[in-house]
GROMACS .gro file of C-alpha atoms in nm:
model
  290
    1UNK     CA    1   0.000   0.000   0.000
    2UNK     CA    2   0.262   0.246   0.129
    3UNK     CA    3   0.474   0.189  -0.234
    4UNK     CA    4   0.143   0.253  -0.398
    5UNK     CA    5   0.115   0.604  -0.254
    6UNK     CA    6   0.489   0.709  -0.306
    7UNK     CA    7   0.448   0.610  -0.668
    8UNK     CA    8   0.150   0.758  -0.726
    9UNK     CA    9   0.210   1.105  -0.559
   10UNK     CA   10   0.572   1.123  -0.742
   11UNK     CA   11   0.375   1.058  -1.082
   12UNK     CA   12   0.159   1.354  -0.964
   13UNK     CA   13   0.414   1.592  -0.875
   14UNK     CA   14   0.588   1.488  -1.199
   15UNK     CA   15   0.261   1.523  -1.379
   16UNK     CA   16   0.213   1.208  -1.521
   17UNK     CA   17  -0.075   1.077  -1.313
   18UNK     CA   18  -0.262   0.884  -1.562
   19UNK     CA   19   0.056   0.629  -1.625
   20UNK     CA   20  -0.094   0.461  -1.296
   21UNK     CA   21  -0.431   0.343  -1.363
   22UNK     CA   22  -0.689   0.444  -1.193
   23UNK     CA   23  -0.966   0.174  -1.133
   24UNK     CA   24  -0.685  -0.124  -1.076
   25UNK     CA   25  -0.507   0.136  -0.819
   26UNK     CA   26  -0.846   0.140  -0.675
   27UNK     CA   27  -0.907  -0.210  -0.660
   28UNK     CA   28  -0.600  -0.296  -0.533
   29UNK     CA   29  -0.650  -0.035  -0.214
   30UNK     CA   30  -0.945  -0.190  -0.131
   31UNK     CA   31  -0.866  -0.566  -0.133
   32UNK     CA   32  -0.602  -0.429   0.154
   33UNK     CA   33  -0.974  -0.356   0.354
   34UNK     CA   34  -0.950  -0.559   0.684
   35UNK     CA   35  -1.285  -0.547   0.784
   36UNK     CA   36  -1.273  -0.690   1.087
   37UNK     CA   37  -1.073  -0.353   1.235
   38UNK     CA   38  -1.244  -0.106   0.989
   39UNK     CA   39  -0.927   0.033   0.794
   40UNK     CA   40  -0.659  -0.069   0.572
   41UNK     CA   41  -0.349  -0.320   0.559
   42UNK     CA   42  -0.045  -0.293   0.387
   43UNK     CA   43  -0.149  -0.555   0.175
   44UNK     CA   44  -0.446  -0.800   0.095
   45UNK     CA   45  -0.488  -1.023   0.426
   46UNK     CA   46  -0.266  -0.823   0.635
   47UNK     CA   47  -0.383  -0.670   0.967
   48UNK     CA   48  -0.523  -0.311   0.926
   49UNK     CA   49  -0.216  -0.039   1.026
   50UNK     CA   50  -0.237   0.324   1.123
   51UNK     CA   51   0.027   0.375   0.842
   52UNK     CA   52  -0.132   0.210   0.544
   53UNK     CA   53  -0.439   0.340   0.629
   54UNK     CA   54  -0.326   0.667   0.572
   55UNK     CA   55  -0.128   0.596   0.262
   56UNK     CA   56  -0.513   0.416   0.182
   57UNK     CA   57  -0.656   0.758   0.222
   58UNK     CA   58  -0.403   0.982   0.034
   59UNK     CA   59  -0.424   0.738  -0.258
   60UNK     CA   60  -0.837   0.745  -0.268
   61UNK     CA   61  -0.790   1.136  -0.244
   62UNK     CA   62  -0.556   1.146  -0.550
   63UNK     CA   63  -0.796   0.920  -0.736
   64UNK     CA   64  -1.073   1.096  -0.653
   65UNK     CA   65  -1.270   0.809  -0.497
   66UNK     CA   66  -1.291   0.900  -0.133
   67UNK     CA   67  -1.666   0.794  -0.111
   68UNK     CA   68  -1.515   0.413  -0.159
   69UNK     CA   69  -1.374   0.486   0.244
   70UNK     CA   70  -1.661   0.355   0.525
   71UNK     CA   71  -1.522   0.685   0.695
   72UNK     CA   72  -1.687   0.669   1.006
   73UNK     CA   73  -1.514   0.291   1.065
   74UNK     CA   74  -1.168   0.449   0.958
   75UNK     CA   75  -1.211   0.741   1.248
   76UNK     CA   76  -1.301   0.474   1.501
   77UNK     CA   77  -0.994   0.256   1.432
   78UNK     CA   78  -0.784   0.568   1.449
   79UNK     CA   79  -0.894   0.700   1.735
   80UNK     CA   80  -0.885   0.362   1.961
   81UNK     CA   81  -0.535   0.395   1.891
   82UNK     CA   82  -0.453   0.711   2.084
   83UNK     CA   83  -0.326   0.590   2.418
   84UNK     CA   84  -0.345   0.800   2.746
   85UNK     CA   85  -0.016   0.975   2.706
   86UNK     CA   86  -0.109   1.137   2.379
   87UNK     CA   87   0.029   0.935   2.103
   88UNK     CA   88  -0.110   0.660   1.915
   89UNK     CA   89  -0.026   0.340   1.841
   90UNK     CA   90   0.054   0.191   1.507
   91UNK     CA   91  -0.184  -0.085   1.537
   92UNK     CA   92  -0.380  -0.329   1.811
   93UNK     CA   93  -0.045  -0.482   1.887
   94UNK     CA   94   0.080  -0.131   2.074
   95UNK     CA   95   0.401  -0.028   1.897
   96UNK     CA   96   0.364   0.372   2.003
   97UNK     CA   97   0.619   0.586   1.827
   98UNK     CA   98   0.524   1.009   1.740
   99UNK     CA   99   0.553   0.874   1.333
  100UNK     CA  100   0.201   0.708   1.412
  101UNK     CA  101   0.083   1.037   1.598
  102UNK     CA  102   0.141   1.185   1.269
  103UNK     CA  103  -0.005   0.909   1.058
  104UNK     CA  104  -0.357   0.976   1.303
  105UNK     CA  105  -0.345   1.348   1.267
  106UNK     CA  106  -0.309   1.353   0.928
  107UNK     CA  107  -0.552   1.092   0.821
  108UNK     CA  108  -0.801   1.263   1.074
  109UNK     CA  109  -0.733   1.554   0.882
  110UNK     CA  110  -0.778   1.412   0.541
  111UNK     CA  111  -1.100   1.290   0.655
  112UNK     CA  112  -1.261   1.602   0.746
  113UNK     CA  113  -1.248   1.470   1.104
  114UNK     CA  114  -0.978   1.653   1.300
  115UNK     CA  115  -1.255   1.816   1.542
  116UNK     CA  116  -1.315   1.458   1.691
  117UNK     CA  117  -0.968   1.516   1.771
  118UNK     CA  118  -1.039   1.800   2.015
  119UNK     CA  119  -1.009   1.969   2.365
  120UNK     CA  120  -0.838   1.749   2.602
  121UNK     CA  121  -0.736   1.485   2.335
  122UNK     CA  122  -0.591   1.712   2.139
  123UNK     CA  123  -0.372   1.900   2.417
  124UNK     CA  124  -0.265   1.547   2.512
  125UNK     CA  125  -0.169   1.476   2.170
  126UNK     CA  126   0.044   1.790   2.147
  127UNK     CA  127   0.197   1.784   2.505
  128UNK     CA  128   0.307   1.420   2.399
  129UNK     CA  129   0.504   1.568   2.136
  130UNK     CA  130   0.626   1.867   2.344
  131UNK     CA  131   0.777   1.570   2.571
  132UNK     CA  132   0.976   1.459   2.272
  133UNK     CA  133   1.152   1.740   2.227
  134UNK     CA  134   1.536   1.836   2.299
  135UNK     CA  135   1.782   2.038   2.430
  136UNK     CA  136   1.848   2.078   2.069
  137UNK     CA  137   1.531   2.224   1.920
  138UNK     CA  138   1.468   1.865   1.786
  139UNK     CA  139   1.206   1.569   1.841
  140UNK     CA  140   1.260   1.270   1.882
  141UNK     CA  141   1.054   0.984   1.782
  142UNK     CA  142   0.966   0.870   2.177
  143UNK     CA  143   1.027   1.020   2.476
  144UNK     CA  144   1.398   1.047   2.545
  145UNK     CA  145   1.491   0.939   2.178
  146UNK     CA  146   1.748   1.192   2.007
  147UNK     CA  147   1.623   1.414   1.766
  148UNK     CA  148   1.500   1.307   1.448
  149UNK     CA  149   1.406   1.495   1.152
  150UNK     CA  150   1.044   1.505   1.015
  151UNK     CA  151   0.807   1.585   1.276
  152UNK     CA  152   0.473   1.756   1.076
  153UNK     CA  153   0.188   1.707   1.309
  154UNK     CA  154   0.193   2.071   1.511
  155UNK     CA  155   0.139   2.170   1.170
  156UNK     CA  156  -0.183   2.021   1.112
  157UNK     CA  157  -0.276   2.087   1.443
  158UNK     CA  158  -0.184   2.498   1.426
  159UNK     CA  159   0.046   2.469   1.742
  160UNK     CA  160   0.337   2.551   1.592
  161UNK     CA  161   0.363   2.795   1.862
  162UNK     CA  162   0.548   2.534   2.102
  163UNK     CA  163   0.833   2.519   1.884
  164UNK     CA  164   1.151   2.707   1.934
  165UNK     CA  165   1.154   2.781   1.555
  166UNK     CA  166   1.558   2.958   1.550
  167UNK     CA  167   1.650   2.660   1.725
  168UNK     CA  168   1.490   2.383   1.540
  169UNK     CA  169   1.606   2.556   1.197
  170UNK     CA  170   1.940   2.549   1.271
  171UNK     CA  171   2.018   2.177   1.390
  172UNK     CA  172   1.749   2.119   1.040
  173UNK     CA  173   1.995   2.311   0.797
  174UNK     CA  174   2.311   2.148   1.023
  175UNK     CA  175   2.158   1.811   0.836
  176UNK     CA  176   2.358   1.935   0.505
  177UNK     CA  177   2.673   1.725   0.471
  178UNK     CA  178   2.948   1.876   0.262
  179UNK     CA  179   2.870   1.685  -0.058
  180UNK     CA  180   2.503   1.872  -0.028
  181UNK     CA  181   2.305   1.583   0.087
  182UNK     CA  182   2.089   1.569   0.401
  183UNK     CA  183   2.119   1.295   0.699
  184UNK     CA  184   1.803   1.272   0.979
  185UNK     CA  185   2.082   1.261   1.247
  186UNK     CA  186   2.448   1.385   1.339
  187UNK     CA  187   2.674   1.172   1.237
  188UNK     CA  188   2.489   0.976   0.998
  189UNK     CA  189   2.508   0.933   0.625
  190UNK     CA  190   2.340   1.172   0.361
  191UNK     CA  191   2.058   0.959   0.222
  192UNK     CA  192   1.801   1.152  -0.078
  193UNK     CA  193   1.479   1.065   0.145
  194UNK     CA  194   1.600   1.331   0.377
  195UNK     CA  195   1.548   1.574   0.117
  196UNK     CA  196   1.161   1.596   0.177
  197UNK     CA  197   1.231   1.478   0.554
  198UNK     CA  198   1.469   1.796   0.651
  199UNK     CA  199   1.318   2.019   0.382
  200UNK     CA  200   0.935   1.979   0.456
  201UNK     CA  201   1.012   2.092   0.855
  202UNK     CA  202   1.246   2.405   0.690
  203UNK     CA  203   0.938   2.488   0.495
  204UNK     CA  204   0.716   2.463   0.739
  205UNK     CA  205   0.945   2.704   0.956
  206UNK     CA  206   1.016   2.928   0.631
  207UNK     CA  207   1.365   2.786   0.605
  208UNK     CA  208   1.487   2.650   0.322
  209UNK     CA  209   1.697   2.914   0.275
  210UNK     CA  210   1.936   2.817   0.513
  211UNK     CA  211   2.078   2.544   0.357
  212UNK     CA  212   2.256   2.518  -0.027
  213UNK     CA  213   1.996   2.441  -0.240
  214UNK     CA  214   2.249   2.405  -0.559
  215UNK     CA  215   2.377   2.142  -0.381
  216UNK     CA  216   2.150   1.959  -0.285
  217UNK     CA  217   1.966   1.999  -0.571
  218UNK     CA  218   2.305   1.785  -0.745
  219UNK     CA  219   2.264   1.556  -0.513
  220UNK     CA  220   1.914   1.416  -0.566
  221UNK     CA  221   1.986   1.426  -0.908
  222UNK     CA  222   2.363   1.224  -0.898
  223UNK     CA  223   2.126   0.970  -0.747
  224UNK     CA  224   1.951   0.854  -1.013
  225UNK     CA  225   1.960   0.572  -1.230
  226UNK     CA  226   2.050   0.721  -1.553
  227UNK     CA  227   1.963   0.316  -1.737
  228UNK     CA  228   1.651   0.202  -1.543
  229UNK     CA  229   1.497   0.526  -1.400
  230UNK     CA  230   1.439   0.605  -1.066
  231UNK     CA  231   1.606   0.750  -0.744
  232UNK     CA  232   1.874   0.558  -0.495
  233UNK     CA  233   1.927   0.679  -0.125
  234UNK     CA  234   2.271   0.791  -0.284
  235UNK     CA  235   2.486   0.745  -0.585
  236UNK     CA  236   2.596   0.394  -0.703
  237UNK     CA  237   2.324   0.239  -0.502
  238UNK     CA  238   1.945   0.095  -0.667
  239UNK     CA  239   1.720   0.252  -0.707
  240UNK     CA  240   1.378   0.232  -0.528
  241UNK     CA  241   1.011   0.393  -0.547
  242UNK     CA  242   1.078   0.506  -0.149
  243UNK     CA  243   1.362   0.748  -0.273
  244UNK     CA  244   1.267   0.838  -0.556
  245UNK     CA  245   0.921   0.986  -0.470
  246UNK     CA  246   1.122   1.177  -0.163
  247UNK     CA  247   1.388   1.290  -0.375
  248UNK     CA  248   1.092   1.405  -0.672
  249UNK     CA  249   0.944   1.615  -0.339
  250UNK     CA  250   1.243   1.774  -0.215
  251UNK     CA  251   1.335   1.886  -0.571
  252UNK     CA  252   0.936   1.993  -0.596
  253UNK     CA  253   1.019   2.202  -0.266
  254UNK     CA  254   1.362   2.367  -0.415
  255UNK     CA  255   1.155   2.501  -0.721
  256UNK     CA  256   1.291   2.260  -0.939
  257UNK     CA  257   1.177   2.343  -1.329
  258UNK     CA  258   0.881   2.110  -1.475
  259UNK     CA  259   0.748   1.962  -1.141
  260UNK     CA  260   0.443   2.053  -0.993
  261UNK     CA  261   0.360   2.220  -0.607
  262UNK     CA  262   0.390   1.971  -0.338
  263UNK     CA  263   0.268   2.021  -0.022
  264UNK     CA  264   0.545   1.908   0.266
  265UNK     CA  265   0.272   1.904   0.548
  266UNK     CA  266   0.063   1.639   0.385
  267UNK     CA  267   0.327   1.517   0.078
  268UNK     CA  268   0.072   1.535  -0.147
  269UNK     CA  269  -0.002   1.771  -0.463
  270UNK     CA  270  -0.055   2.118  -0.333
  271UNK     CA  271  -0.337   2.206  -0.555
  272UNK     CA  272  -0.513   1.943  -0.433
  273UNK     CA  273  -0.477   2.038  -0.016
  274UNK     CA  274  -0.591   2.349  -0.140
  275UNK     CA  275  -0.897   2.243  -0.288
  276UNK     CA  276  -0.965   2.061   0.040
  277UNK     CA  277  -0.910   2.387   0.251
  278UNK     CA  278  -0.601   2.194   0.451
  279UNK     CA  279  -0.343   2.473   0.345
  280UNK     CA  280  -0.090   2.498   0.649
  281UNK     CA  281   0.117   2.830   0.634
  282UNK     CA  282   0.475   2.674   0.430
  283UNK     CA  283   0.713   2.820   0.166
  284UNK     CA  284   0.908   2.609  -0.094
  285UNK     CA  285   1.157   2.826  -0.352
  286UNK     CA  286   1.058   2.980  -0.604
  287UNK     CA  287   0.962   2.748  -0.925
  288UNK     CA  288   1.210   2.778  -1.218
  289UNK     CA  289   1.120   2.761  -1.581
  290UNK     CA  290   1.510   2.626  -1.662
   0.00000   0.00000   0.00000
């Protein structure tokens, strides 16, 4: 499911949507329906997830075909997940992490059902986060994990407020390594997928900016495979549909010529957040015609 949505939303942003089609992409989503739990699996007899439910959701949206979703099953699944201390769970088996938080939130929000996620919930939800974060300006993924980049869900939930943005934008931009890539951590390798991980927070925060986006820009592109097609987490290694749709968005986000608008909250097709009235306040470069 989650493959289905990166490859479909990098077709979009590369405006070639039609080379997936539409009523098989459809059918496939829903023979992933476990409807025992009321949402989606990663794959046809596979228990439902919080994650490939929302990858179920962004690809319905893109395909116009949200009425196939039993919606109000989908916001009772996600919301048995959220567990006392804010976040949510990835699935009945309990795995909590703040990348299922996000999955929630934005599904919720997808939906047209973010005020179910309200009041108390929703200050638990965000003070779970705020519990994440780090001497550094950064979140981690739990409680107590080191920082992490990609953390969108204050976003969607307009509490942006609780973030120390100067902070938080520099350790982002101190993700550029000196061959222009972007690692999630210190000390780790540059790998393309953090071009849409690092560069959809800076854009949230107004950021981008701050690093080189020449760079980086050669970067993504040094990545690909000239033969097949496609994007590799770095030159000289293969090339998958994971990094290639991340390293399509973070060009997208740089205002690389002949894509189209992506929007980092969501990672979807701007155009089409807009049309759903789910615009967060973000800023990519400027789009250049060569």
């Amino acid at each position: 499911m989650n493959a289905v949505y990166w490859g479909l939303t990098a077709l979009c942003i590369m405006g070639h949507k039609e080379t997936l089609p539409r009523e098989e992409t459809i059918e496939f989503v829903m023979s992933c329906w476990d409807d025992e739990a009321g949402a989606f699996g990663a794959h046809p007899e596979h228990d439902a997830h919080l994650h490939s439910t929302l990858s179920a959701i962004q690809i319905l949206l893109m395909q116009d075909a949200l009425d196939r979703i039993d919606i109000p099953r989908v916001v009772k699944f996600i919301l048995s997940l959220h567990q006392p201390s804010g976040v949510f769970a990835g699935d009945s088996f309990g795995e909590t992490d703040t990348r299922f938080l996000y999955c929630a939130v934005s599904a919720l929000s997808l939906l047209g059902q973010l005020h179910l996620l309200d009041g108390e919930a929703k200050d638990r939800t965000v003070n779970y986060i705020i519990r994440c974060r780090n001497f550094d300006g950064g979140f981690g993924s739990v409680i107590g994990a080191e920082s992490h980049a990609a953390q969108a869900a204050l976003a969607i939930l307009d509490r942006l407020n609780v973030i120390d943005e100067e902070t938080l934008g520099w350790w982002l931009c101190e993700r550029q390594l000196p061959n222009g890539g972007l690692n999630g951590r210190p000390e780790k390798l540059e790998d393309v997928c953090y071009s849409f991980w690092v560069l959809s927070a800076m854009a949230i925060l107004d950021k981008i900016p701050w690093i080189d986006a020449d760079k980086l820009t050669a970067f993504i592109l040094s990545a690909q495979d000239l033969e097949a097609g496609g994007i590799a987490d770095r030159p000289g290694d293969m090339a998958d549909v994971f990094h290639t749709l991340f390293g399509v968005a973070g060009l997208s986000l740089l205002g690389y010529p002949g894509l189209q608008d992506l929007d980092p909250v969501y990672c979807m097709p701007a155009d089409l957040i807009e049309k759903r009235g789910l615009r967060r306040p973000w800023k990519a470069l400027k789009r250049r015609t060569a």
